[in-house]
Structures are given as C-alpha cells and as structure tokens.
XYZ file of N, CA, C and O in Angstrom:
556
model
N 166.684 62.949 73.556
C 166.188 63.096 74.884
C 164.957 63.996 74.892
O 164.672 64.709 73.934
N 164.257 63.931 75.978
C 163.099 64.797 76.207
C 163.315 65.540 77.509
O 163.703 64.959 78.505
N 163.035 66.844 77.451
C 163.157 67.658 78.639
C 164.616 67.855 79.008
O 165.498 67.322 78.373
N 164.891 68.590 80.034
C 163.883 69.451 80.606
C 163.546 70.563 79.623
O 164.302 70.779 78.708
N 162.555 71.265 79.763
C 161.441 71.259 80.691
C 160.329 70.294 80.280
O 160.312 69.175 80.782
N 159.379 70.648 79.390
C 158.281 69.734 79.169
C 157.439 70.057 77.961
O 157.834 70.805 77.086
N 156.247 69.495 77.954
C 155.357 69.555 76.799
C 154.383 70.720 76.882
O 154.329 71.429 77.881
N 153.590 70.863 75.809
C 152.534 71.873 75.780
C 151.274 71.211 75.222
O 151.349 70.376 74.319
N 150.128 71.551 75.808
C 148.849 71.114 75.255
C 148.243 72.299 74.527
O 147.999 73.351 75.118
N 148.012 72.136 73.232
C 147.476 73.216 72.421
C 145.988 73.398 72.686
O 145.332 72.528 73.273
N 145.451 74.515 72.245
C 144.040 74.843 72.490
C 143.093 73.773 71.965
O 142.022 73.548 72.524
N 143.497 73.071 70.890
C 142.627 72.039 70.310
C 142.820 70.672 70.959
O 142.240 69.683 70.523
N 143.660 70.593 72.011
C 143.878 69.342 72.726
C 145.111 68.571 72.308
O 145.506 67.621 72.985
N 145.740 68.943 71.207
C 146.964 68.254 70.769
C 148.058 68.460 71.817
O 148.244 69.557 72.333
N 148.793 67.399 72.110
C 149.939 67.471 73.014
C 151.198 67.391 72.165
O 151.347 66.482 71.338
N 152.093 68.343 72.360
C 153.353 68.400 71.622
C 154.490 68.359 72.645
O 154.557 69.196 73.540
N 155.362 67.371 72.502
C 156.492 67.199 73.417
C 157.785 67.450 72.653
O 158.078 66.742 71.686
N 158.563 68.455 73.062
C 159.814 68.732 72.363
C 160.887 67.721 72.749
O 160.958 67.255 73.883
N 161.713 67.397 71.780
C 162.825 66.494 72.030
C 164.026 66.895 71.205
O 163.944 67.760 70.335
N 165.122 66.249 71.485
C 166.343 66.512 70.729
C 167.131 65.214 70.612
O 167.006 64.302 71.416
N 167.905 65.119 69.559
C 168.735 63.954 69.318
C 170.005 64.401 68.609
O 170.079 65.523 68.113
N 170.988 63.532 68.595
C 172.233 63.848 67.892
C 172.853 62.553 67.405
O 172.398 61.458 67.742
N 173.864 62.715 66.627
C 174.595 61.579 66.092
C 175.948 61.517 66.777
O 176.629 62.531 66.921
N 176.330 60.343 67.226
C 177.607 60.188 67.919
C 178.729 60.308 66.903
O 178.722 59.656 65.867
N 179.674 61.157 67.243
C 180.844 61.357 66.384
C 182.100 61.041 67.178
O 182.138 61.242 68.385
N 183.101 60.561 66.530
C 184.428 60.452 67.127
C 184.572 59.436 68.235
O 185.217 59.724 69.238
N 183.997 58.247 68.092
C 184.202 57.223 69.098
C 185.667 56.834 69.143
O 186.357 56.807 68.130
N 186.132 56.513 70.356
C 187.506 56.066 70.500
C 187.625 54.642 69.961
O 186.621 53.984 69.677
N 188.834 54.138 69.844
C 189.087 52.835 69.270
C 188.312 51.699 69.928
O 187.934 50.733 69.279
N 188.059 51.820 71.219
C 187.324 50.760 71.921
C 185.811 50.970 71.865
O 185.060 50.261 72.513
N 185.366 51.966 71.075
C 183.939 52.234 70.946
C 183.378 53.128 72.037
O 182.189 53.389 72.075
N 184.239 53.616 72.922
C 183.789 54.477 74.016
C 183.628 55.915 73.531
O 184.370 56.377 72.656
N 182.683 56.606 74.105
C 182.457 58.006 73.780
C 183.376 58.864 74.644
O 183.268 58.847 75.869
N 184.319 59.605 74.032
C 185.216 60.438 74.839
C 184.453 61.582 75.513
O 183.454 62.065 74.995
N 184.939 61.972 76.672
C 184.291 63.047 77.427
C 184.176 64.308 76.591
O 183.219 65.052 76.704
N 185.125 64.551 75.695
C 185.079 65.765 74.870
C 183.787 65.845 74.073
O 183.330 66.928 73.737
N 183.163 64.712 73.764
C 181.926 64.730 72.995
C 180.765 65.317 73.791
O 179.793 65.777 73.219
N 180.861 65.292 75.105
C 179.818 65.913 75.907
C 179.767 67.415 75.668
O 178.742 68.055 75.854
N 180.877 67.984 75.259
C 180.958 69.420 75.026
C 180.997 69.767 73.545
O 181.103 70.909 73.177
N 180.939 68.778 72.686
C 181.087 69.028 71.265
C 180.020 68.294 70.462
O 180.273 67.832 69.367
N 178.849 68.157 71.018
C 177.784 67.465 70.320
C 176.803 68.489 69.762
O 176.600 69.541 70.349
N 176.202 68.167 68.657
C 175.276 69.078 68.010
C 173.907 68.429 68.014
O 173.717 67.371 67.412
N 172.963 69.007 68.726
C 171.638 68.406 68.879
C 170.676 68.935 67.821
O 170.716 70.109 67.458
N 169.816 68.068 67.348
C 168.775 68.401 66.379
C 167.423 68.228 67.048
O 167.257 67.392 67.933
N 166.431 69.001 66.611
C 165.124 68.978 67.260
C 164.118 68.068 66.574
O 164.200 67.799 65.383
N 163.164 67.587 67.366
C 162.003 66.852 66.874
C 160.911 66.953 67.937
O 161.152 67.470 69.031
N 159.737 66.505 67.630
C 158.664 66.434 68.630
C 157.993 65.078 68.540
O 158.084 64.383 67.531
N 157.318 64.706 69.631
C 156.364 63.617 69.561
C 154.999 64.251 69.808
O 154.876 65.234 70.550
N 153.989 63.713 69.140
C 152.677 64.355 69.091
C 151.593 63.345 69.435
O 151.636 62.202 68.986
N 150.620 63.792 70.232
C 149.430 62.981 70.505
C 148.191 63.822 70.228
O 148.094 64.965 70.678
N 147.245 63.233 69.502
C 145.969 63.902 69.227
C 144.816 63.222 69.954
O 143.648 63.517 69.689
N 145.147 62.303 70.880
C 144.090 61.585 71.602
C 144.342 61.544 73.107
O 144.106 60.540 73.766
N 144.835 62.659 73.633
C 145.041 62.764 75.082
C 146.181 61.929 75.624
O 146.249 61.661 76.818
N 147.085 61.497 74.769
C 148.252 60.745 75.207
C 148.120 59.238 75.079
O 149.019 58.508 75.486
N 147.013 58.751 74.517
C 146.861 57.300 74.335
C 147.830 56.764 73.288
O 148.374 55.671 73.434
N 148.029 57.517 72.214
C 148.983 57.118 71.173
C 149.862 58.310 70.830
O 149.462 59.468 71.000
N 151.055 58.003 70.328
C 152.052 59.022 70.017
C 152.681 58.729 68.666
O 152.749 57.585 68.243
N 153.150 59.783 68.016
C 153.906 59.621 66.783
C 155.019 60.660 66.749
O 154.940 61.715 67.382
N 156.036 60.346 66.005
C 157.209 61.201 65.871
C 157.002 62.188 64.737
O 156.519 61.821 63.668
N 157.366 63.444 64.977
C 157.282 64.460 63.920
C 158.489 64.350 63.000
O 159.371 63.516 63.185
N 158.538 65.246 62.052
C 159.712 65.374 61.192
C 160.837 66.019 61.978
O 160.605 66.807 62.900
N 162.081 65.712 61.596
C 163.211 66.459 62.152
C 163.054 67.918 61.767
O 162.572 68.232 60.683
N 163.484 68.807 62.647
C 163.447 70.223 62.329
C 164.523 70.532 61.306
O 165.492 69.804 61.156
N 164.342 71.653 60.616
C 165.339 72.062 59.633
C 166.705 72.178 60.300
O 166.829 72.676 61.417
N 167.731 71.715 59.616
C 169.097 71.781 60.121
C 169.511 73.245 60.213
O 169.381 73.987 59.258
N 169.957 73.653 61.391
C 170.377 75.049 61.541
C 171.343 75.176 62.703
O 172.424 74.625 62.650
N 170.937 75.849 63.776
C 171.844 76.158 64.879
C 171.700 75.237 66.083
O 172.211 75.532 67.145
N 170.989 74.146 65.931
C 170.859 73.192 67.025
C 169.530 73.318 67.749
O 168.704 74.187 67.462
N 169.317 72.407 68.693
C 168.094 72.368 69.489
C 168.367 71.511 70.714
O 168.747 70.359 70.582
N 168.187 72.069 71.887
C 168.488 71.337 73.108
C 167.679 71.950 74.252
O 167.559 73.161 74.347
N 167.147 71.111 75.127
C 166.392 71.562 76.293
C 165.350 72.608 75.893
O 165.430 73.776 76.235
N 164.349 72.157 75.171
C 163.354 73.014 74.539
C 162.181 73.314 75.479
O 161.761 72.462 76.243
N 161.634 74.500 75.353
C 160.403 74.877 76.052
C 159.465 75.501 75.038
O 159.858 76.398 74.299
N 158.212 75.024 74.986
C 157.254 75.484 73.979
C 156.082 76.222 74.609
O 155.683 75.915 75.722
N 155.530 77.151 73.837
C 154.280 77.822 74.196
C 153.446 77.988 72.925
O 153.990 78.081 71.825
N 152.129 77.999 73.098
C 151.242 78.310 71.982
C 150.927 79.802 72.043
O 150.502 80.318 73.086
N 151.133 80.486 70.945
C 150.868 81.923 70.865
C 149.399 82.161 70.508
O 148.721 81.261 70.007
N 148.883 83.365 70.744
C 147.477 83.654 70.446
C 147.088 83.390 68.988
O 145.937 83.058 68.717
N 148.036 83.498 68.066
C 147.724 83.266 66.648
C 147.780 81.780 66.275
O 147.624 81.426 65.112
N 148.005 80.901 67.245
C 148.045 79.462 67.005
C 149.426 78.913 66.698
O 149.621 77.696 66.683
N 150.404 79.776 66.452
C 151.763 79.295 66.233
C 152.320 78.720 67.534
O 151.921 79.124 68.622
N 153.240 77.780 67.395
C 153.957 77.244 68.549
C 155.366 77.826 68.502
O 156.073 77.683 67.499
N 155.735 78.507 69.568
C 157.065 79.103 69.686
C 157.880 78.207 70.604
O 157.412 77.795 71.662
N 159.092 77.899 70.185
C 159.984 77.096 71.017
C 161.235 77.915 71.314
O 161.781 78.581 70.446
N 161.622 77.904 72.582
C 162.829 78.569 73.048
C 163.779 77.458 73.473
O 163.370 76.527 74.165
N 165.041 77.551 73.058
C 165.964 76.437 73.224
C 167.324 76.875 73.745
O 167.757 77.993 73.501
N 167.975 75.943 74.370
C 169.359 76.125 74.784
C 170.250 75.807 73.592
O 170.045 74.822 72.894
N 171.236 76.644 73.352
C 172.235 76.335 72.326
C 173.369 75.598 73.018
O 173.864 76.033 74.050
N 173.725 74.474 72.498
C 174.788 73.689 73.122
C 175.625 73.069 72.019
O 175.344 71.993 71.521
N 176.631 73.784 71.614
C 177.542 73.292 70.596
C 178.836 74.085 70.728
O 178.807 75.307 70.811
N 179.937 73.397 70.797
C 181.212 74.069 70.936
C 181.395 75.084 69.819
O 181.179 74.770 68.660
N 181.746 76.271 70.188
C 181.998 77.303 69.199
C 180.773 78.106 68.807
O 180.873 79.068 68.067
N 179.595 77.720 69.281
C 178.400 78.481 68.923
C 178.307 79.726 69.793
O 178.796 79.742 70.917
N 177.671 80.778 69.281
C 177.435 81.954 70.124
C 176.634 81.547 71.362
O 175.777 80.681 71.282
N 176.922 82.154 72.468
C 176.270 81.769 73.716
C 175.000 82.603 73.958
O 174.926 83.439 74.846
N 174.013 82.330 73.114
C 172.709 82.964 73.200
C 171.635 81.893 73.066
O 171.875 80.823 72.512
N 170.438 82.187 73.544
C 169.306 81.285 73.387
C 168.900 81.223 71.915
O 169.228 82.108 71.125
N 168.171 80.184 71.576
C 167.653 79.990 70.226
C 166.136 79.988 70.262
O 165.537 79.714 71.312
N 165.512 80.249 69.136
C 164.068 80.045 69.044
C 163.693 79.654 67.619
O 164.428 79.882 66.673
N 162.532 79.001 67.512
C 161.973 78.593 66.228
C 160.456 78.613 66.359
O 159.914 78.688 67.476
N 159.760 78.529 65.227
C 158.293 78.572 65.224
C 157.724 77.439 64.384
O 158.308 77.041 63.380
N 156.548 76.996 64.799
C 155.772 76.041 64.018
C 154.466 76.708 63.628
O 153.770 77.272 64.479
N 154.121 76.600 62.373
C 152.842 77.144 61.885
C 151.865 76.023 61.539
O 150.823 76.262 60.959
N 152.245 74.775 61.907
C 151.387 73.627 61.603
C 151.166 72.729 62.832
O 151.182 71.515 62.735
N 150.991 73.396 64.001
C 150.633 72.703 65.245
C 151.718 71.732 65.730
O 151.432 70.711 66.319
N 152.985 72.042 65.473
C 154.088 71.240 65.981
C 154.587 70.155 65.061
O 155.469 69.386 65.431
N 154.034 70.083 63.848
C 154.491 69.068 62.892
C 155.915 69.352 62.410
O 156.717 68.447 62.244
N 156.206 70.621 62.165
C 157.526 71.027 61.695
C 157.839 72.398 62.285
O 156.940 73.111 62.734
N 159.100 72.754 62.279
C 159.546 74.028 62.832
C 160.507 74.710 61.879
O 161.215 74.058 61.110
N 160.528 76.031 61.961
C 161.485 76.813 61.182
C 162.892 76.522 61.695
O 163.074 75.897 62.746
N 163.877 77.002 60.981
C 165.254 76.885 61.454
C 165.388 77.640 62.769
O 164.767 78.683 62.959
N 166.199 77.102 63.666
C 166.446 77.820 64.915
C 167.322 79.031 64.632
O 168.224 78.985 63.796
N 167.014 80.123 65.327
C 167.763 81.359 65.176
C 168.162 81.875 66.546
O 167.405 81.740 67.515
N 169.356 82.464 66.622
C 169.807 83.044 67.876
C 168.980 84.284 68.188
O 168.651 85.057 67.292
N 168.627 84.443 69.457
C 167.923 85.645 69.915
C 168.788 86.343 70.959
O 169.716 85.743 71.504
N 168.493 87.573 71.257
C 169.344 88.382 72.123
C 169.077 88.117 73.607
O 168.766 89.032 74.365
N 169.188 86.861 73.994
C 169.117 86.478 75.400
C 170.378 85.669 75.692
O 170.539 84.559 75.176
N 171.305 86.230 76.481
C 172.573 85.539 76.746
C 172.362 84.212 77.468
O 171.413 84.033 78.224
N 173.301 83.310 77.217
C 173.274 82.013 77.870
C 174.716 81.548 78.065
O 175.431 81.360 77.085
N 175.162 81.357 79.288
C 176.530 80.876 79.478
C 176.664 79.425 79.012
O 175.701 78.653 79.061
N 177.854 79.060 78.569
C 178.079 77.703 78.078
C 177.732 76.668 79.140
O 177.213 75.606 78.837
N 178.015 76.976 80.385
C 177.715 76.039 81.465
C 176.318 76.248 82.031
O 175.991 75.737 83.088
N 175.484 77.000 81.312
C 174.133 77.305 81.772
C 173.226 76.094 81.761
O 173.631 74.979 81.459
N 171.995 76.338 82.086
C 171.001 75.280 82.186
C 169.815 75.629 81.287
O 169.819 76.668 80.636
N 168.799 74.768 81.290
C 167.622 75.028 80.459
C 166.963 76.339 80.859
O 167.078 76.785 81.988
N 166.292 76.935 79.920
C 165.556 78.160 80.179
C 164.084 77.848 80.378
O 163.665 76.696 80.427
N 163.296 78.886 80.486
C 161.862 78.716 80.656
C 161.137 79.724 79.780
O 161.607 80.845 79.594
N 160.012 79.306 79.232
C 159.179 80.173 78.418
C 157.735 79.892 78.781
O 157.296 78.748 78.719
N 157.019 80.913 79.188
C 155.595 80.747 79.485
C 154.823 81.902 78.866
O 155.351 82.989 78.673
N 153.581 81.620 78.534
C 152.693 82.653 78.028
C 151.682 82.912 79.124
O 150.895 82.040 79.487
N 151.728 84.110 79.716
C 150.905 84.419 80.872
C 149.478 84.807 80.530
O 149.148 85.120 79.379
N 148.627 84.792 81.546
C 147.225 85.197 81.392
C 147.094 86.644 80.933
O 146.080 87.038 80.378
N 148.145 87.429 81.191
C 148.114 88.835 80.794
C 148.567 89.022 79.342
O 148.851 90.131 78.919
N 148.627 87.916 78.585
C 149.016 87.901 77.172
C 150.442 88.367 76.953
O 150.807 88.864 75.908
N 151.281 88.163 77.987
C 152.700 88.485 77.899
C 153.482 87.182 77.766
O 153.119 86.169 78.365
N 154.566 87.216 76.998
C 155.460 86.078 76.836
C 156.650 86.327 77.739
O 157.307 87.355 77.644
N 156.917 85.378 78.633
C 158.021 85.491 79.560
C 159.079 84.455 79.197
O 158.766 83.277 79.037
N 160.335 84.901 79.054
C 161.425 84.031 78.671
C 162.578 84.269 79.629
O 162.917 85.408 79.935
N 163.179 83.193 80.112
C 164.389 83.318 80.947
C 165.409 82.300 80.534
O 165.119 81.315 79.894
C-alpha cells in the first residue's frame, strides 16, 4: 500500500513515494484471510521513484528486513539524506515509532530502528516535517 501520509520531492526534483507490502500468512481452508491477520501482519518497506516529474515510475529495492515498515512519512534532511518515520504494526512488537535513512536519494534504506516516540497499538499514522526553521518535527 501507499500512504497515508505521502511522498516527498527532493531538492533535485526526484519524487520518492514510500510504500509497504507484506506476505499473506495463515489463510483459512477456504482461502479466506482470518481477521487475526489484520493484527498479526508484518509489513516491509519499499519506494516508487520518479526522476521526470511523475511521467514514469520505477520500484526501488525492498528495504533491509528488520522491524517492519508501515504508514511511512519522509523528509529530506539538509545533508541530502532521506529520513523516514514509520508506524510499527506487528503483534508483539514494542509500541514505538520506527525510523530509517537513505543515503542514496531513496533507492535503499537502512534497517528500521525503534525510536523513543510512543505509539499505541491502535494508533494511527504519524507525521514528520522539516520546517523552514531547520527543525525536524515528528508526531
């Protein structure tokens, strides 16, 4: 899936859209997905990238397998790195936000790591913006 929230346009014009995907586990005998899977799915991160203003798109590499990736928000930092802040959504995982970094304009990302921002299991997507005052705001 893509969003919420949304994409980021880098200083050089590249558009990077965060996404997440997972593999269906534990289908019931009739092939139906049990409701329990809604609470026990492990999402992995990826991006789609455009270098021509959105006329064409391509899929990035899957992010390194780590603590998951869901409902991603990206910002470009002053040093050119792309920082992504993510919702952790996996049964049994610590209930904190995740983050990862890209040093190659969104082509690949480091493993996601828990950061000290609490997130309830029933929470929603967070937000990350880089303000004009050169401050990074995360909620």
